[in-house]
Amino acid sequence: MRGLIERLCTSYGPAGREEQVRAAIITEIVKLNESYTVDTLGNLVVHKSAAAGKKILVAAHMDEIGLMVTYIEENGFLRFTNLGGIPPGILWGLRVVFADGLVGVIGQEKIEGTRKPDLKQHYIDIGAADREEAQARVKIGDSAVYFAPVYQAGKRLSAKSLDNRIGCVVLLETLKRLGGLTLPVEVYFAFTVQEEVGLRGARTAAYRLKPDYGLAVDVTRVGDTPEPDFKTGVALGKGPAIKIMDSAVICHPGVTRLMQDVAEKKGIPFQPEVLERGGTDAGAIHLTREGVPSGALSIPCRYIHTPAEMVDLDDVENSIALLTELLKSTDW
Ligand code: CO
Ligand code: ZN
């Protein structure tokens, strides 16, 4: 699994440009001898069918946050806008990589007073001497993502884009463990696009697939670091979080209860999650058509949307266990 995490986290895939990460996931799906479809927006779907079970859409987004080039200065520096939420103040000195492997360094203008630096006061330096040289390598509208290696210390693993490649890993591992089993439910595993810019891929995927239930698998914030900026009991290493609410969904109590029941019955640790800021694909899925009862399984994660997001591998393992047991449950 470590190799799979490494392959997915080092893949390039900002919102709207998921083709490289999708190709990496397709390689894994093919290894599992499963078939797949790719829809018009680029969502990748694996269908595991049962004779006459309820239809469950399990969604994990494969896109990551990124930076899109908006303007090329005369002296060759690139101005950019954000694709998804870039935490303020972290950019200076970071390296970013474009689709073709070109790496740039982010620089920052002088900041007056104690103001927090604005995105507009940053630029990407690709080593070009002037606009012409820069234009030979990069076009307006090209996107870059953080350039960062994967590192493991004990049970803790840090990488860029664990949000939400770790969710994709949970889906792929679950798919593998369900193997040739005949499930009591019909499952669509969807690797969605453009979550970071507003849950867009999940919206059209859910419309097309018409599920009876929705379940998003994504990361969530923790409160176990020194003086966290918001209060939550969710911590690394204490098991997957079962979402009750975030800014985009109030999870269906029936789905939440089923998740908790299955976890308890199978002895899988879990934590209740109420996330005051942020959302996942469940936000889009539950509002599809006449409404879809939905829940979310969250992998606790530190430093979300930085180049060094961090998860605990026991949480990842328990998330796979919970999702696997949930899809084997006859209580849907
Ligand atoms: Co995110
Ligand atoms: Zn996410």
Tab-separated table of N, CA, C and O and ligand atoms in Angstrom, residues 61 63-65 85 163-164 195-196 218-219 279 304-305 309, ligand 1:
chain	number	residue	atom	x	y	z
A	61	HIS	N	-12.527	12.217	-4.242
A	61	HIS	CA	-12.054	13.085	-5.328
A	61	HIS	C	-10.572	12.847	-5.591
A	61	HIS	O	-9.795	12.571	-4.681
A	63	ASP	N	-8.790	15.092	-7.603
A	63	ASP	CA	-8.088	16.349	-7.855
A	63	ASP	C	-7.423	16.858	-6.583
A	63	ASP	O	-7.734	16.413	-5.487
A	64	GLU	N	-6.482	17.782	-6.771
A	64	GLU	CA	-5.814	18.438	-5.640
A	64	GLU	C	-5.854	19.951	-5.867
A	64	GLU	O	-6.166	20.405	-6.969
A	65	ILE	N	-5.524	20.714	-4.829
A	65	ILE	CA	-5.472	22.159	-4.993
A	65	ILE	C	-4.292	22.507	-5.900
A	65	ILE	O	-3.349	21.711	-6.037
A	85	GLY	N	-8.512	26.050	-1.958
A	85	GLY	CA	-8.050	26.894	-0.852
A	85	GLY	C	-6.578	26.742	-0.508
A	85	GLY	O	-6.142	25.741	0.034
A	163	ASP	N	-4.975	14.808	0.693
A	163	ASP	CA	-6.318	15.296	0.351
A	163	ASP	C	-6.395	15.344	-1.169
A	163	ASP	O	-5.909	16.281	-1.774
A	164	ASN	N	-6.912	14.369	-1.871
A	164	ASN	CA	-7.598	13.257	-1.303
A	164	ASN	C	-7.106	11.945	-1.922
A	164	ASN	O	-7.857	11.002	-2.108
A	195	GLU	N	-13.362	18.570	-7.077
A	195	GLU	CA	-13.952	18.753	-5.749
A	195	GLU	C	-13.464	20.042	-5.117
A	195	GLU	O	-14.219	20.766	-4.480
A	196	GLU	N	-12.168	20.320	-5.301
A	196	GLU	CA	-11.544	21.449	-4.595
A	196	GLU	C	-12.066	22.812	-5.052
A	196	GLU	O	-11.848	23.812	-4.390
A	218	ASP	N	-12.994	11.166	2.327
A	218	ASP	CA	-12.117	12.333	2.177
A	218	ASP	C	-11.390	12.556	3.500
A	218	ASP	O	-11.670	11.873	4.477
A	219	VAL	N	-10.480	13.509	3.532
A	219	VAL	CA	-9.772	13.820	4.779
A	219	VAL	C	-10.572	14.828	5.605
A	219	VAL	O	-11.454	15.503	5.092
A	279	GLY	N	-16.106	21.137	3.234
A	279	GLY	CA	-17.112	20.193	2.767
A	279	GLY	C	-16.460	19.102	1.950
A	279	GLY	O	-15.265	19.161	1.688
A	304	ILE	N	-3.686	20.265	6.293
A	304	ILE	CA	-4.419	20.115	5.035
A	304	ILE	C	-4.163	21.304	4.102
A	304	ILE	O	-4.122	22.444	4.545
A	305	HIS	N	-3.997	21.001	2.846
A	305	HIS	CA	-3.734	21.962	1.770
A	305	HIS	C	-2.337	22.579	1.839
A	305	HIS	O	-2.090	23.631	1.250
A	309	GLU	N	0.902	17.420	4.088
A	309	GLU	CA	-0.254	16.910	4.815
A	309	GLU	C	0.199	15.636	5.531
A	309	GLU	O	1.117	14.966	5.061
B	1	CO	CO	-9.179	19.700	0.003
